[in-house]
CSV table of C-alpha atoms in Angstrom, one decimal:
chain,number,residue,atom,x,y,z
F,67,MET,CA,136.0,100.2,139.2
F,68,LEU,CA,133.0,99.6,136.6
F,69,ASP,CA,133.6,97.6,133.5
F,70,THR,CA,132.6,99.7,130.6
F,71,VAL,CA,131.7,98.2,127.4
F,72,PRO,CA,133.3,99.6,124.2
F,73,PRO,CA,131.1,101.5,121.8
F,74,GLU,CA,131.8,99.0,119.2
F,75,ARG,CA,130.6,96.2,121.3
F,76,LEU,CA,127.6,98.0,121.8
F,77,LEU,CA,126.6,98.7,118.0
F,78,ALA,CA,127.4,94.9,117.2
F,79,ARG,CA,124.8,94.0,120.0
F,80,ALA,CA,122.2,96.6,118.7
F,81,ASP,CA,122.7,95.2,115.0
F,82,LEU,CA,122.3,91.7,116.2
F,83,CYS,CA,119.1,92.8,118.5
F,84,ALA,CA,117.4,94.6,115.3
F,85,ARG,CA,117.8,91.6,113.3
F,86,TRP,CA,116.4,89.4,116.1
F,87,ALA,CA,113.6,91.7,116.3
F,88,GLY,CA,112.9,91.9,112.7
F,89,LEU,CA,112.3,88.2,112.9
F,90,ALA,CA,110.3,88.1,116.1
F,91,LEU,CA,108.1,91.0,114.5
F,92,GLY,CA,107.6,88.4,111.5
F,93,VAL,CA,106.6,85.8,113.9
F,94,ALA,CA,104.2,88.0,115.4
F,95,VAL,CA,102.7,89.1,112.2
F,96,VAL,CA,102.5,85.5,110.8
F,97,GLN,CA,100.4,84.7,113.8
F,98,ALA,CA,98.1,87.5,113.3
F,99,CYS,CA,97.7,86.7,109.6
F,100,ALA,CA,96.8,83.1,110.8
F,101,ALA,CA,93.8,84.5,113.0
F,102,LEU,CA,92.5,86.0,110.2
F,103,GLY,CA,89.2,84.5,108.9
F,104,GLY,CA,87.1,84.9,105.5
F,105,ASP,CA,86.2,82.7,102.7
F,106,ASP,CA,89.7,82.5,101.1
F,107,MET,CA,92.4,80.7,103.4
F,108,ALA,CA,95.1,81.0,101.1
F,109,MET,CA,95.6,84.9,101.1
F,110,PRO,CA,96.2,85.2,104.9
F,111,PHE,CA,98.9,82.5,104.2
F,112,VAL,CA,100.2,84.4,101.5
F,113,SER,CA,100.3,87.7,103.4
F,114,ALA,CA,102.0,85.8,106.2
F,115,VAL,CA,105.0,84.6,104.3
F,116,THR,CA,105.3,88.1,102.3
F,117,ALA,CA,105.1,90.1,105.9
F,118,PHE,CA,107.5,87.6,107.3
F,119,GLY,CA,110.0,88.3,104.6
F,120,LEU,CA,109.7,91.9,104.5
F,121,CYS,CA,110.2,91.9,108.5
F,122,ALA,CA,113.4,89.9,108.2
F,123,VAL,CA,114.7,92.3,105.7
F,124,GLY,CA,113.4,95.5,107.6
F,125,GLY,CA,115.4,94.2,111.0
F,126,VAL,CA,118.7,93.6,108.9
F,127,LEU,CA,118.5,96.9,107.2
F,128,LEU,CA,117.8,98.9,110.6
F,129,GLY,CA,120.7,97.0,112.1
F,130,ASP,CA,123.1,98.3,109.2
F,131,SER,CA,121.5,101.6,109.8
F,132,LEU,CA,122.4,101.8,113.5
F,133,THR,CA,125.9,101.1,112.7
F,134,PRO,CA,127.3,104.4,111.2
F,135,ALA,CA,130.3,104.6,109.0
F,136,PRO,CA,133.9,105.3,111.0
F,137,ARG,CA,134.8,108.9,110.8
F,138,GLU,CA,138.7,108.5,111.5
F,139,ALA,CA,140.6,108.7,108.2
F,140,VAL,CA,140.8,105.5,106.1
F,141,ARG,CA,143.8,104.7,104.0
F,142,THR,CA,143.3,103.4,100.4
F,143,ALA,CA,145.9,101.3,98.7
F,144,ALA,CA,144.0,100.4,95.4
F,145,LEU,CA,142.6,102.3,92.6
F,146,ALA,CA,140.0,99.6,91.6
F,147,PRO,CA,136.3,100.6,92.3
F,148,ARG,CA,134.5,98.7,94.8
F,149,ARG,CA,131.5,96.5,93.6
F,150,VAL,CA,128.5,94.8,95.1
F,151,ARG,CA,129.4,91.6,93.7
F,152,ASP,CA,132.9,91.5,95.3
F,153,HIS,CA,131.3,91.5,99.0
F,154,VAL,CA,128.3,89.4,98.7
F,155,PRO,CA,128.3,85.6,99.3
F,156,PRO,CA,130.0,84.2,95.8
F,157,ARG,CA,128.3,81.0,95.8
F,158,MET,CA,124.8,81.8,97.5
F,159,ALA,CA,124.1,85.0,95.7
F,160,PRO,CA,123.8,83.4,92.4
F,161,LEU,CA,121.7,80.7,93.9
F,162,LEU,CA,119.2,83.4,95.1
F,163,VAL,CA,119.4,85.5,92.2
F,164,PHE,CA,118.3,82.2,90.4
F,165,GLN,CA,115.6,81.4,92.9
F,166,ALA,CA,114.2,84.9,92.3
F,167,ALA,CA,114.2,84.4,88.5
F,168,CYS,CA,111.9,81.4,89.4
F,169,VAL,CA,109.7,83.2,91.3
F,170,VAL,CA,108.8,85.5,88.7
F,171,LEU,CA,109.0,82.8,86.0
F,172,LEU,CA,106.4,80.3,87.9
F,173,LEU,CA,103.9,83.7,88.8
F,174,SER,CA,104.0,84.5,84.7
F,175,VAL,CA,103.1,81.2,84.0
F,176,GLY,CA,100.6,80.7,86.8
F,177,ALA,CA,99.0,84.3,85.7
F,178,ALA,CA,98.8,83.4,82.1
F,179,VAL,CA,96.8,80.2,82.7
F,180,ALA,CA,94.8,80.7,85.9
F,181,ASP,CA,91.2,80.6,85.6
F,182,PRO,CA,88.3,82.3,87.5
F,183,ASP,CA,86.8,80.1,90.4
F,184,ARG,CA,83.2,79.0,90.6
F,185,ALA,CA,82.3,82.2,92.1
F,186,GLY,CA,83.8,84.0,89.0
F,187,ARG,CA,86.7,85.5,90.8
F,188,ALA,CA,89.7,85.6,88.5
F,189,GLY,CA,93.3,84.5,89.4
F,190,ARG,CA,92.6,82.2,91.9
F,191,THR,CA,92.4,78.7,90.5
F,192,LEU,CA,93.3,76.3,87.9
F,193,ALA,CA,90.3,74.7,85.4
F,194,VAL,CA,91.2,71.2,85.2
F,195,THR,CA,89.2,68.7,82.5
F,196,CYS,CA,89.7,65.2,82.7
F,197,ALA,CA,88.4,62.8,79.6
F,198,VAL,CA,85.9,61.9,81.8
F,199,GLY,CA,84.2,63.6,84.6
F,200,PRO,CA,83.3,67.6,85.0
F,201,THR,CA,85.8,70.5,85.0
F,202,ARG,CA,87.3,70.9,88.0
F,203,HIS,CA,88.5,74.4,89.7
F,204,LEU,CA,91.6,73.5,91.9
F,205,GLY,CA,93.4,75.9,94.2
F,206,PRO,CA,95.0,78.0,95.6
F,207,TRP,CA,96.7,78.9,92.3
F,208,PRO,CA,99.5,81.2,92.0
F,209,GLY,CA,97.5,83.3,89.6
F,210,LEU,CA,97.3,87.1,89.3
F,211,TYR,CA,95.3,87.4,92.6
F,212,TYR,CA,98.2,86.0,94.8
F,213,ALA,CA,101.0,86.9,92.5
F,214,THR,CA,100.2,90.5,92.9
F,215,PRO,CA,101.2,90.9,96.7
F,216,VAL,CA,104.2,88.4,96.2
F,217,LEU,CA,105.8,90.4,93.0
F,218,ALA,CA,105.0,93.8,95.0
F,219,SER,CA,107.0,92.7,98.0
F,220,LEU,CA,109.7,91.1,96.1
F,221,THR,CA,110.3,94.4,94.1
F,222,LEU,CA,110.3,96.4,97.3
F,223,GLY,CA,113.0,93.9,99.1
F,224,THR,CA,115.0,93.6,96.2
F,225,ALA,CA,115.2,97.8,95.6
F,226,ALA,CA,115.9,98.1,99.3
F,227,CYS,CA,118.5,95.7,99.8
F,228,PHE,CA,120.5,96.6,96.6
F,229,TRP,CA,120.5,100.2,97.7
F,230,SER,CA,121.7,99.0,101.0
F,231,LEU,CA,124.4,96.8,99.4
F,232,ARG,CA,125.7,99.7,97.1
F,233,ARG,CA,125.7,102.0,100.5
F,234,ILE,CA,127.7,99.6,102.2
F,235,ALA,CA,130.3,99.0,99.3
F,236,HIS,CA,131.2,102.5,98.6
F,237,ARG,CA,131.3,103.8,102.2
F,238,PRO,CA,134.7,103.6,104.1
F,239,GLY,CA,135.4,100.9,106.8
F,240,GLU,CA,137.1,97.6,107.4
F,241,ASN,CA,136.9,95.3,104.6
F,242,GLN,CA,135.6,92.4,106.8
F,243,ARG,CA,132.9,94.5,108.1
F,244,ARG,CA,131.6,95.5,104.7
F,245,HIS,CA,131.6,91.6,103.7
F,246,ASP,CA,129.7,90.7,106.9
F,247,ARG,CA,127.1,93.3,106.6
F,248,SER,CA,126.8,92.4,102.6
F,249,TRP,CA,126.2,88.8,103.8
F,250,ALA,CA,123.6,89.5,106.1
F,251,ILE,CA,121.6,92.0,103.8
F,252,THR,CA,121.9,89.2,101.2
F,253,ALA,CA,120.7,86.7,103.8
F,254,ALA,CA,117.5,88.9,104.5
F,255,TRP,CA,116.7,89.3,100.8
F,256,GLY,CA,117.3,85.5,100.2
F,257,LEU,CA,114.8,84.6,103.1
F,258,LEU,CA,112.2,86.8,101.5
F,259,VAL,CA,112.9,84.7,97.6
F,260,SER,CA,113.2,81.4,99.4
F,261,SER,CA,110.0,81.6,101.3
F,262,GLN,CA,108.0,83.0,98.5
F,263,LEU,CA,109.5,80.4,96.2
F,264,LEU,CA,108.3,77.8,98.6
F,265,LEU,CA,104.8,79.3,98.7
F,266,VAL,CA,104.7,79.3,95.0
F,267,LEU,CA,105.8,75.7,94.7
F,268,GLY,CA,103.4,74.5,97.4
F,269,MET,CA,100.4,76.3,95.4
F,270,ILE,CA,101.6,74.3,92.4
F,271,GLY,CA,102.2,71.2,94.1
F,272,ARG,CA,99.1,70.9,96.0
F,273,VAL,CA,97.1,71.4,92.7
F,274,LEU,CA,99.0,68.6,90.8
F,275,PHE,CA,98.5,66.5,93.9
F,276,TYR,CA,94.7,66.7,93.8
F,277,SER,CA,94.6,66.7,89.6
F,278,ARG,CA,93.9,63.0,88.6
F,279,CYS,CA,94.7,63.6,85.1
F,280,ALA,CA,97.6,65.8,84.9
F,281,GLY,CA,99.5,63.4,82.7
F,282,MET,CA,102.9,63.7,81.2
F,283,LEU,CA,102.8,67.6,81.9
F,284,GLY,CA,102.4,67.2,85.4
F,285,ASN,CA,105.0,64.8,85.9
F,286,VAL,CA,107.6,66.6,84.5
F,287,THR,CA,106.2,69.7,86.3
F,288,ALA,CA,106.9,67.6,89.5
F,289,LEU,CA,110.1,66.6,88.7
F,290,VAL,CA,111.0,70.2,88.8
F,291,ILE,CA,109.2,71.8,91.5
F,292,TYR,CA,110.1,69.2,94.2
F,293,PRO,CA,113.9,69.6,93.6
F,294,LEU,CA,113.5,73.2,93.6
F,295,GLY,CA,111.8,72.9,96.9
F,296,LEU,CA,114.4,71.1,98.6
F,297,VAL,CA,117.0,73.6,97.4
F,298,SER,CA,114.6,76.5,98.5
F,299,LEU,CA,114.7,74.7,102.2
F,300,PHE,CA,118.3,74.6,102.0
F,301,THR,CA,118.6,78.4,101.1
F,302,LEU,CA,115.9,79.2,103.6
F,303,GLY,CA,117.9,77.6,106.4
F,304,TRP,CA,121.1,79.4,105.5
F,305,CYS,CA,119.6,82.6,105.2
F,306,VAL,CA,118.1,82.4,108.9
F,307,PHE,CA,121.2,81.1,110.5
F,308,THR,CA,123.5,84.1,108.6
F,309,ILE,CA,121.1,86.5,109.9
F,310,VAL,CA,121.0,85.4,113.6
F,311,VAL,CA,124.6,85.2,113.8
F,312,PRO,CA,127.1,88.5,114.4
F,313,ARG,CA,129.0,87.4,111.3
F,314,ALA,CA,128.4,85.7,108.1
F,315,VAL,CA,129.3,82.3,107.5
F,316,ASP,CA,132.1,81.8,105.4
F,317,ASP,CA,131.3,79.4,102.2
F,318,GLU,CA,134.6,79.5,100.7
């Protein structure tokens, strides 16, 4: 007699395969972006990070769409409405929202103080003038040129993930399954946010490293971006681990 696999197990495997496929597609896109040439070596890197995050989000959302809601009647015992914040990670979700706010803030400040490069292209460098010596244009700087694709992808990913979280919170099914899928979607969005924050912090850190007259402002900025970079690395690892396992990791 042949063994049969339950439909629930098949759907769980399809969900996991979709998550892995999204990450694998992201890695392939990163390699393709790295092979692009041109006079601007920073934009392919920005495109690679942005595409990897979007591919991860797409894989998780695809896996969720492959698992339909149960058709049997679901008994309800409470009148309280379901809320999205009751299903997302209680500790990591606020940290990821904070990092998303940092991305928007840093890109806004970077766009405000950015200067054109030597070729006159706006939003790519930061003009640094020391007490002795000519003005230097240091880059890549997170000005409007690099901030536009980052903010566009962040807006798109946030809207898609929030819509999916609302869909999961209000559809029938087991409460544990809603939590697991909400955690996976939150992790996918967090991967997009954390990778973009690391990208922006890397740009700022590189400019500070090559600037020899940053002064007190540069020291204060370094004290802020380096710890924030470590936190982003931690959340990035948590997000990747939460995506690749069938169940979300409990942080309670």
